[in-house]
CSV table of C-alpha atoms in Angstrom, one decimal:
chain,number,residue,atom,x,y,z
A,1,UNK,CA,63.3,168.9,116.3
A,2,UNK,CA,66.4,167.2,115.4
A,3,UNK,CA,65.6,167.3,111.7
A,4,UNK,CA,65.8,170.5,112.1
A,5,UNK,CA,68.4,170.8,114.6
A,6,UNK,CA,66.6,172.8,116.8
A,7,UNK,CA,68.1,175.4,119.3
A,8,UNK,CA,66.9,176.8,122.3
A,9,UNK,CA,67.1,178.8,125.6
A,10,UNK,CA,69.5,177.2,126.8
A,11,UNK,CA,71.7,176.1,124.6
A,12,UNK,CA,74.4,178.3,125.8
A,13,UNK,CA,74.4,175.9,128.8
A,14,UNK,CA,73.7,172.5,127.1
A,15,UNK,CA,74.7,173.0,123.6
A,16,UNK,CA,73.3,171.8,120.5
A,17,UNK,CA,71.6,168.8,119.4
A,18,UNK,CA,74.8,167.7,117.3
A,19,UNK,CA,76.6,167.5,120.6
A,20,UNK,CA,73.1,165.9,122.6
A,21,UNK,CA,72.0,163.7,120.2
A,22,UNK,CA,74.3,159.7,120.6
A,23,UNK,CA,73.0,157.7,118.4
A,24,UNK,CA,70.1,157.6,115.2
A,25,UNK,CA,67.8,155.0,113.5
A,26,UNK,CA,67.2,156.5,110.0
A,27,UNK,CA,64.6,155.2,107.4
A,28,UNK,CA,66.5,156.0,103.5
A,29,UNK,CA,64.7,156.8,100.6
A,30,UNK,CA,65.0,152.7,99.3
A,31,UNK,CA,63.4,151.5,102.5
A,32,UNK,CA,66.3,150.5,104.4
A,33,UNK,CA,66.8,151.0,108.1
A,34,UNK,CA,70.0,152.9,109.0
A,35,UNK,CA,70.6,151.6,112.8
A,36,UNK,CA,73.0,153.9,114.6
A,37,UNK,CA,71.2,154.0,118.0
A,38,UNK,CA,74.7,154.5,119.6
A,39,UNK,CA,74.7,155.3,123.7
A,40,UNK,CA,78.5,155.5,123.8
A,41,UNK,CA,79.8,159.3,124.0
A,42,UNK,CA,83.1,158.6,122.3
A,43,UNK,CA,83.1,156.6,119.0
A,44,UNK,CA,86.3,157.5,116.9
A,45,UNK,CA,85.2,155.3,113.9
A,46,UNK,CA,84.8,155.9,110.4
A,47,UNK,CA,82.3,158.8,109.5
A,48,UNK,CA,79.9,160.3,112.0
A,49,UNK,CA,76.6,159.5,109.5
A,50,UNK,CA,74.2,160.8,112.5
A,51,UNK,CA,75.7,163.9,111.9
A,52,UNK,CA,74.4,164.2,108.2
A,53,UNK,CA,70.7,163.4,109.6
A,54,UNK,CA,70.6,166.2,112.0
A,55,UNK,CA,69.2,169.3,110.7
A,56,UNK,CA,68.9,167.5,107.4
A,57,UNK,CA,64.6,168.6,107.5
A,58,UNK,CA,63.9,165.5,106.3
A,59,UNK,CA,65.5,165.5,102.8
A,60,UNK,CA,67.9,162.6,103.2
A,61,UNK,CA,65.7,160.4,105.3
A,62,UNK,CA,63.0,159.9,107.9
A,63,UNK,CA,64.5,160.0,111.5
A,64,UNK,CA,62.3,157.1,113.2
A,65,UNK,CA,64.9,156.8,117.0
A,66,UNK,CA,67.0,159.1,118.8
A,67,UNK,CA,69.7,158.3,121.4
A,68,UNK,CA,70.1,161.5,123.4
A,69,UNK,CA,72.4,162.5,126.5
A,70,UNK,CA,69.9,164.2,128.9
A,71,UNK,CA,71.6,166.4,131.9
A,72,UNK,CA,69.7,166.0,134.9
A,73,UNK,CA,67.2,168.7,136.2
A,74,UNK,CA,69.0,171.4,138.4
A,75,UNK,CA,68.6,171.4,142.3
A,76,UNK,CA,69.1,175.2,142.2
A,77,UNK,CA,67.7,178.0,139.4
A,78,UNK,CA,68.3,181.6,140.0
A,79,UNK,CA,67.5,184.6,137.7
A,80,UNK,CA,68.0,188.2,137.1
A,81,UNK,CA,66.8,190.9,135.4
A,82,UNK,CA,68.7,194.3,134.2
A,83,UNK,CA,68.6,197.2,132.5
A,84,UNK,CA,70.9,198.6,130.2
A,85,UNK,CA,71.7,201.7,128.1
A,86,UNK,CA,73.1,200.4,125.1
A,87,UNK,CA,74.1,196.9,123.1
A,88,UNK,CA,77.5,198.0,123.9
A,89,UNK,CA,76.4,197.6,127.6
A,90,UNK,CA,74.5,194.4,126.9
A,91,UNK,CA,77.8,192.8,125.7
A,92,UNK,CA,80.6,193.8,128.5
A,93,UNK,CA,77.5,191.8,130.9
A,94,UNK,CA,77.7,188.9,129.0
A,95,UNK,CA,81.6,189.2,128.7
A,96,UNK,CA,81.2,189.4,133.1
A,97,UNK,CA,78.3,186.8,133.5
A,98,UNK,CA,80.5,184.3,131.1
A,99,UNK,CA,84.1,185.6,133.4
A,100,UNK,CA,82.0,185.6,136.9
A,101,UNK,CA,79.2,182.8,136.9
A,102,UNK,CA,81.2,180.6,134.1
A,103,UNK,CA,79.9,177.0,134.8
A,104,UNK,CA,76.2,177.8,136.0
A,105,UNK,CA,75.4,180.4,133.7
A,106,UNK,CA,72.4,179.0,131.4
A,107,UNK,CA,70.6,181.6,130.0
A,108,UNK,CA,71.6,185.3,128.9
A,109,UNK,CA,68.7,186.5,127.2
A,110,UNK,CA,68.1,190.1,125.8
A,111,UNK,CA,65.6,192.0,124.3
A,112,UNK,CA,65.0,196.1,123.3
A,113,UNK,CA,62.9,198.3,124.8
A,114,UNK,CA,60.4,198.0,121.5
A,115,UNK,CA,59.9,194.5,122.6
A,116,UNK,CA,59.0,195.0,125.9
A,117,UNK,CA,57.1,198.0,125.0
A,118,UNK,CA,54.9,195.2,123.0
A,119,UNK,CA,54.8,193.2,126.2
A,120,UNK,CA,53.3,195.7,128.1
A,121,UNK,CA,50.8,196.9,125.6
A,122,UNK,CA,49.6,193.0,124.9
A,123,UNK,CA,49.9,191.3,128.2
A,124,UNK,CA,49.8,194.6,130.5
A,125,UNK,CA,48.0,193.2,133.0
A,126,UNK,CA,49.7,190.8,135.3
A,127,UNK,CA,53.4,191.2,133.6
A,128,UNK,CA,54.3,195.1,135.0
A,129,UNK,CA,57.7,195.8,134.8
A,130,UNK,CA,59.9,194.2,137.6
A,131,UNK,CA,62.3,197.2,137.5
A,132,UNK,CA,61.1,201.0,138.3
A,133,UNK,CA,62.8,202.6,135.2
A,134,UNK,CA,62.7,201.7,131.8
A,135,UNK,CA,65.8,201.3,129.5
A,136,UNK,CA,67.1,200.7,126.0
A,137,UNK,CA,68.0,197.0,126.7
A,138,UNK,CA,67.0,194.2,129.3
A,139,UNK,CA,68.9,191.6,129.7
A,140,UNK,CA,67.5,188.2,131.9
A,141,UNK,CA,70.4,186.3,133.3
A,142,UNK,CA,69.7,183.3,134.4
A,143,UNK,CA,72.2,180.5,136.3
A,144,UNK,CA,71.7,176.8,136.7
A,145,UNK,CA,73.4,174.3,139.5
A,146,UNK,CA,73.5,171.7,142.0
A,147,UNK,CA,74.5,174.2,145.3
A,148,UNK,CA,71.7,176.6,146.0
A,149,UNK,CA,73.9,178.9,148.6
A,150,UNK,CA,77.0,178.7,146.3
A,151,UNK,CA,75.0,179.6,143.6
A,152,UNK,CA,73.4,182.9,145.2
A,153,UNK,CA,76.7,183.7,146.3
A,154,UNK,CA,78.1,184.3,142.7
A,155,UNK,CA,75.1,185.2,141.2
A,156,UNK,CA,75.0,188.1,144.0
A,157,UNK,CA,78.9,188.8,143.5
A,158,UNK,CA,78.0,189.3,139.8
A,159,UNK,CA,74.7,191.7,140.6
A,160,UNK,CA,76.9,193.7,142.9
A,161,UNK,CA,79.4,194.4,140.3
A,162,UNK,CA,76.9,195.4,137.7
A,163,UNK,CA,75.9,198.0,140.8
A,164,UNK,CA,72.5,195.9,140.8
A,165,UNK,CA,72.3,194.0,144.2
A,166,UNK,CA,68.6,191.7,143.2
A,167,UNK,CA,68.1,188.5,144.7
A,168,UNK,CA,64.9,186.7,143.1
A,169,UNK,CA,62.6,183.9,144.9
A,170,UNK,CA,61.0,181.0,142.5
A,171,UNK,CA,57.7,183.5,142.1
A,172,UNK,CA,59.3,186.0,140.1
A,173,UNK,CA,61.5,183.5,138.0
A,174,UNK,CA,58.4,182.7,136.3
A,175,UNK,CA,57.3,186.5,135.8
A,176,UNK,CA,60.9,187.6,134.5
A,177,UNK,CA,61.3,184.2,132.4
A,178,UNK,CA,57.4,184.8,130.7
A,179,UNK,CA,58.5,188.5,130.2
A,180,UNK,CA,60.5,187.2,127.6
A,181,UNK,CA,58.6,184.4,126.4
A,182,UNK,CA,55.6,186.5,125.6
A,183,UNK,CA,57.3,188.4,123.0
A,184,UNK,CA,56.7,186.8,120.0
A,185,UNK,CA,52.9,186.3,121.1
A,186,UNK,CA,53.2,190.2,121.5
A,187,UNK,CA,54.2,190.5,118.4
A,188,UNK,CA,51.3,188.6,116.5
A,189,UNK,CA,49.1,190.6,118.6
A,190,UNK,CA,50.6,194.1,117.0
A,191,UNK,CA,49.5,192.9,113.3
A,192,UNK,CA,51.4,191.3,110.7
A,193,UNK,CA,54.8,190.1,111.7
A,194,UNK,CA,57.7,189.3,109.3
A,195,UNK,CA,59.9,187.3,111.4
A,196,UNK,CA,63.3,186.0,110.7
A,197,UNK,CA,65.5,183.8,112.8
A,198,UNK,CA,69.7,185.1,112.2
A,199,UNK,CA,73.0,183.9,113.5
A,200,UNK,CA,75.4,187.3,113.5
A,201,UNK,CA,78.5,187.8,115.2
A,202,UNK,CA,77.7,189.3,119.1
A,203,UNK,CA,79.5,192.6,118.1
A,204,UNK,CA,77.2,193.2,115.2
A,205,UNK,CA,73.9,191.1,116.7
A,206,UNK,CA,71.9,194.3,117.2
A,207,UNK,CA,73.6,196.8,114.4
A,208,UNK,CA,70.9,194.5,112.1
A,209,UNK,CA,68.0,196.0,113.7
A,210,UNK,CA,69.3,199.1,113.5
A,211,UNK,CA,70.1,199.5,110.0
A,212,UNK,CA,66.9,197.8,108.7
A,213,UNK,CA,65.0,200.8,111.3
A,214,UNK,CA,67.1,203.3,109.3
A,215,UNK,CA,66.3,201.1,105.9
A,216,UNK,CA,62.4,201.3,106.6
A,217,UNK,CA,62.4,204.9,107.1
A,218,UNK,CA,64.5,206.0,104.5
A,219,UNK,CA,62.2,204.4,102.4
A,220,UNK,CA,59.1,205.9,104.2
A,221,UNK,CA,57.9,202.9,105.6
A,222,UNK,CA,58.6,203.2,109.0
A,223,UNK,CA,55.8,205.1,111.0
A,224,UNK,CA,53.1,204.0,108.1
A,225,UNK,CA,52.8,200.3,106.8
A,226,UNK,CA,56.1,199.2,109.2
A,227,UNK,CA,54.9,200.1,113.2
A,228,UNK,CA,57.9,198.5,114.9
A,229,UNK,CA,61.1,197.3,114.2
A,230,UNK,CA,62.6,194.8,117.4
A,231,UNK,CA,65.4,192.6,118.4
A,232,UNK,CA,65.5,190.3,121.4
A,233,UNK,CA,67.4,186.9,121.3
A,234,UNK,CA,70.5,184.6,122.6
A,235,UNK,CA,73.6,186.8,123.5
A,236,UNK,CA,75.0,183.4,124.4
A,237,UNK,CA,74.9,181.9,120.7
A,238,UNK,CA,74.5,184.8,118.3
A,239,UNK,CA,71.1,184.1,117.9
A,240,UNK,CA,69.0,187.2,116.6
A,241,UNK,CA,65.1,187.5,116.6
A,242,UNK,CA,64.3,190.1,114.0
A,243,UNK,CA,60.5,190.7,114.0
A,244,UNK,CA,59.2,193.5,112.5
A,245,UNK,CA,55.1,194.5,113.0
A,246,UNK,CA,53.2,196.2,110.4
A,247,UNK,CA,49.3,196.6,109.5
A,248,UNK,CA,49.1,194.3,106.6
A,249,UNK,CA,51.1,191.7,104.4
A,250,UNK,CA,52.7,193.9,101.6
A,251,UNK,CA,54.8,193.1,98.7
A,252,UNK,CA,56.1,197.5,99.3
A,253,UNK,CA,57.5,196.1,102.6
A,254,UNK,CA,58.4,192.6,101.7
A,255,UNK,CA,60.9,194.1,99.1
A,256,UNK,CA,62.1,196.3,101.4
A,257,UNK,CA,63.3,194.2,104.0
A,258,UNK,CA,64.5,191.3,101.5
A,259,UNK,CA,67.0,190.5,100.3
A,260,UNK,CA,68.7,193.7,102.1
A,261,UNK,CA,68.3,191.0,105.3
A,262,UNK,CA,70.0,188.0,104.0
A,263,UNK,CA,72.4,190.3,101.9
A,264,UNK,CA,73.4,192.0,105.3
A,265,UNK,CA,73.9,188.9,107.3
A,266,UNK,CA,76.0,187.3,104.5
A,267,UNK,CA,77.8,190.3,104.3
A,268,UNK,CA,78.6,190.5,107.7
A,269,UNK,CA,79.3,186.6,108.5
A,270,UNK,CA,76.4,185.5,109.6
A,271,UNK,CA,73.9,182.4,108.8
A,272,UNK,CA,70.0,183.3,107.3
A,273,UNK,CA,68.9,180.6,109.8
A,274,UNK,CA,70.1,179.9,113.0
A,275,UNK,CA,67.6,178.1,115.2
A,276,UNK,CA,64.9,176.0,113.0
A,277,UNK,CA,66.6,174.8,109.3
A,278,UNK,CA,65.4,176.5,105.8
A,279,UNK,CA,61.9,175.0,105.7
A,280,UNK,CA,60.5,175.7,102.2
A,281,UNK,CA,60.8,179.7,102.3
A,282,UNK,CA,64.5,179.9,102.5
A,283,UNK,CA,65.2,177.0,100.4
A,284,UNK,CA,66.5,179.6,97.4
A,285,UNK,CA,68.6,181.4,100.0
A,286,UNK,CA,70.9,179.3,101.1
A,287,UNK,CA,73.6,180.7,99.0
A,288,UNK,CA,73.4,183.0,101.6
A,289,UNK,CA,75.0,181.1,104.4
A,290,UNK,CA,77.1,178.4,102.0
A,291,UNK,CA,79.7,178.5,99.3
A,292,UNK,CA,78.8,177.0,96.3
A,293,UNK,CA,81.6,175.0,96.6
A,294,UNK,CA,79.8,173.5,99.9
A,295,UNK,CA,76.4,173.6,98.4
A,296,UNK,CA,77.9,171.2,95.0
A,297,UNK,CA,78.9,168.8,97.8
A,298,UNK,CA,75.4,168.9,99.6
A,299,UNK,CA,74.0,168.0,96.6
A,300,UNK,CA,76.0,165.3,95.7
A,301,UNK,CA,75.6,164.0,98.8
A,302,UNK,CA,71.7,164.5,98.4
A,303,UNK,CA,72.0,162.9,95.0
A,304,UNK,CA,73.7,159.9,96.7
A,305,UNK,CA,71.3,159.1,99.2
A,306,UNK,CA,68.1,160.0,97.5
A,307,UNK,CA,68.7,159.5,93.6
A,308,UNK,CA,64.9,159.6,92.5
A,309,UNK,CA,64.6,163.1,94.7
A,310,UNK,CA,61.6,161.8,96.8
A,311,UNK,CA,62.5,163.1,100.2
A,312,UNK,CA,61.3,166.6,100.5
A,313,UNK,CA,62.5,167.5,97.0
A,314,UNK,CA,61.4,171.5,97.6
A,315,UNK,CA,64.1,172.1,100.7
A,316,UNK,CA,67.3,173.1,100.5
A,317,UNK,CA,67.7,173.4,97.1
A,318,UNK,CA,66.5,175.6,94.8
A,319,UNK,CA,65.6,174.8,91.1
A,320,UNK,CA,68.0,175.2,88.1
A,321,UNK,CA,66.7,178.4,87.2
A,322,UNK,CA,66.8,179.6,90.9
A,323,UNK,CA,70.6,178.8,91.5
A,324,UNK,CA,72.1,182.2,91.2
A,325,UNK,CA,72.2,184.4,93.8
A,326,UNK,CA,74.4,186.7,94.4
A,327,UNK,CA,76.2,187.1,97.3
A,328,UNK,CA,77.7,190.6,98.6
């Protein structure tokens, strides 16, 4: 996980593993040990080398310790779930939940109705629909802390002024937190699934699923090889799960959805990864998400540490021949 800087649910609460993670014990590529198993939170001197490590997916050494700063477990978790008409919506709740439950807000989750449509049709049974109407957008809203009454107090202000007034016991936390973990399974259930993992700006998070809907039926896809086209993700960090069902694997629909994807989310000011690293799929894409000024100094810093090329010489960069993409 912290080779590949791994994000999560909550990271809108307890931020990334660059900000978690005090201290490293890195193996480089000539055998030596690199001991920077650090507990202090403030250390002002020289270069921040643990820094370099994280998210690095192995290609500048092996990561054999971590030193991390672990919160402790909440006395108090509450959560909601609401519908909403548009992204527009989905957006001036997170704006409220940030304004209203500020401190104890650690999850703001949302997904489309497409997604939960998937939900329903895979895991029916057992996971029906907390609310009676069905809407464009859900969003799960979820608050952390150490004062249980407290908490309930803003977490109720905050319903009330959406016009929702929805208190929820520890039995339906789980139901409401697996509605939105069983998308993705939902998803592999509906057929072949290309998945990608974006970082857009919040304004423009959903207008990607959108225009690739539009995209895959202008091009006839949509309603034949393509079945669905769905969004759900991290309001919180910009993080966008496109996933996109079909019947089969088909270079027709492969080239259809890239490279308009990583063209679009360069375009708009985004990153083609946001949650898990390149991995070896992406590793030709990352002009993408970097300058080529940045990715010359990536390299020479690669070249640096790991001369001969031995640690995980496919990732990040791509070969010669690969090196020009264009970005729009």
């Amino acid at each position: 996980n912290v080779a590949t800087n791994a994000g999560g649910l909550r990271l809108l609460r307890y931020g990334s593993l660059h900000g978690t993670v005090l201290g490293l014990e890195t193996v480089l590529p000539d055998g030596t040990v690199l001991d920077n198993m650090s507990t202090l939170r403030k250390d002002n001197t020289g270069y921040d080398l643990k820094q370099l490590f994280i998210g690095s997916e192995g290609t500048l050494g092996i990561i054999t310790g971590v030193s991390m700063l672990t919160p402790k477990r909440a006395k108090s978790t509450n959560v909601a779930l609401v519908g909403l008409e548009s992204f527009e919506k989905v957006q001036e709740t997170f704006h409220m939940a940030k304004d209203m439950l500020s401190e104890i807000l650690s999850a703001f989750e949302f997904w489309d109705h497409k997604a939960a449509g998937l939900v329903r049709a895979h895991h029916g049974v057992g996971h029906k629909d907390p609310l009676t109407s069905q809407y464009p957008f859900y969003v799960l809203v979820e608050t952390q802390g150490s004062d249980r009454e407290h908490d309930m107090a803003k977490l109720n202000g905050f319903l009330e002024k959406l016009l929702e007034s929805s208190i929820v016991d520890d039995g339906v936390i789980k139901s409401l937190w697996s509605l939105r973990e069983l998308i993705p399974e939902a998803c592999s259930k509906a057929g072949a699934v290309y998945k990608y993992d974006v970082s857009i700006p919040v304004p423009k998070l959903y207008t990607l699923v959108e225009d690739m809907r539009e995209r895959l039926a202008a091009v006839g896809l949509l309603g034949q090889q393509v079945e669905e086209v769905i969004g759900y993700g991290h309001v919180g960090d910009g993080n966008l799960h496109l996933n996109i069902t079909a019947t089969s694997y088909d270079s027709k629909v492969t080239q259809a959805i890239e490279p308009y994807v990583y063209e679009w989310t360069a375009k708009h000011a985004g990153s083609i990864s946001a949650e898990h690293g390149l991995g070896l799929m992406k590793a030709e894409k990352i002009g993408y998400s970097k300058s080529p000024s940045m990715i010359h100094l990536m390299r020479q810093i690669k070249q640096l540490i790991d001369p001969h090329g031995i640690m995980n010489p496919y990732k990040y960069f791509p070969s010669t021949h690969h090196h020009h993409h264009q970005q729009q």
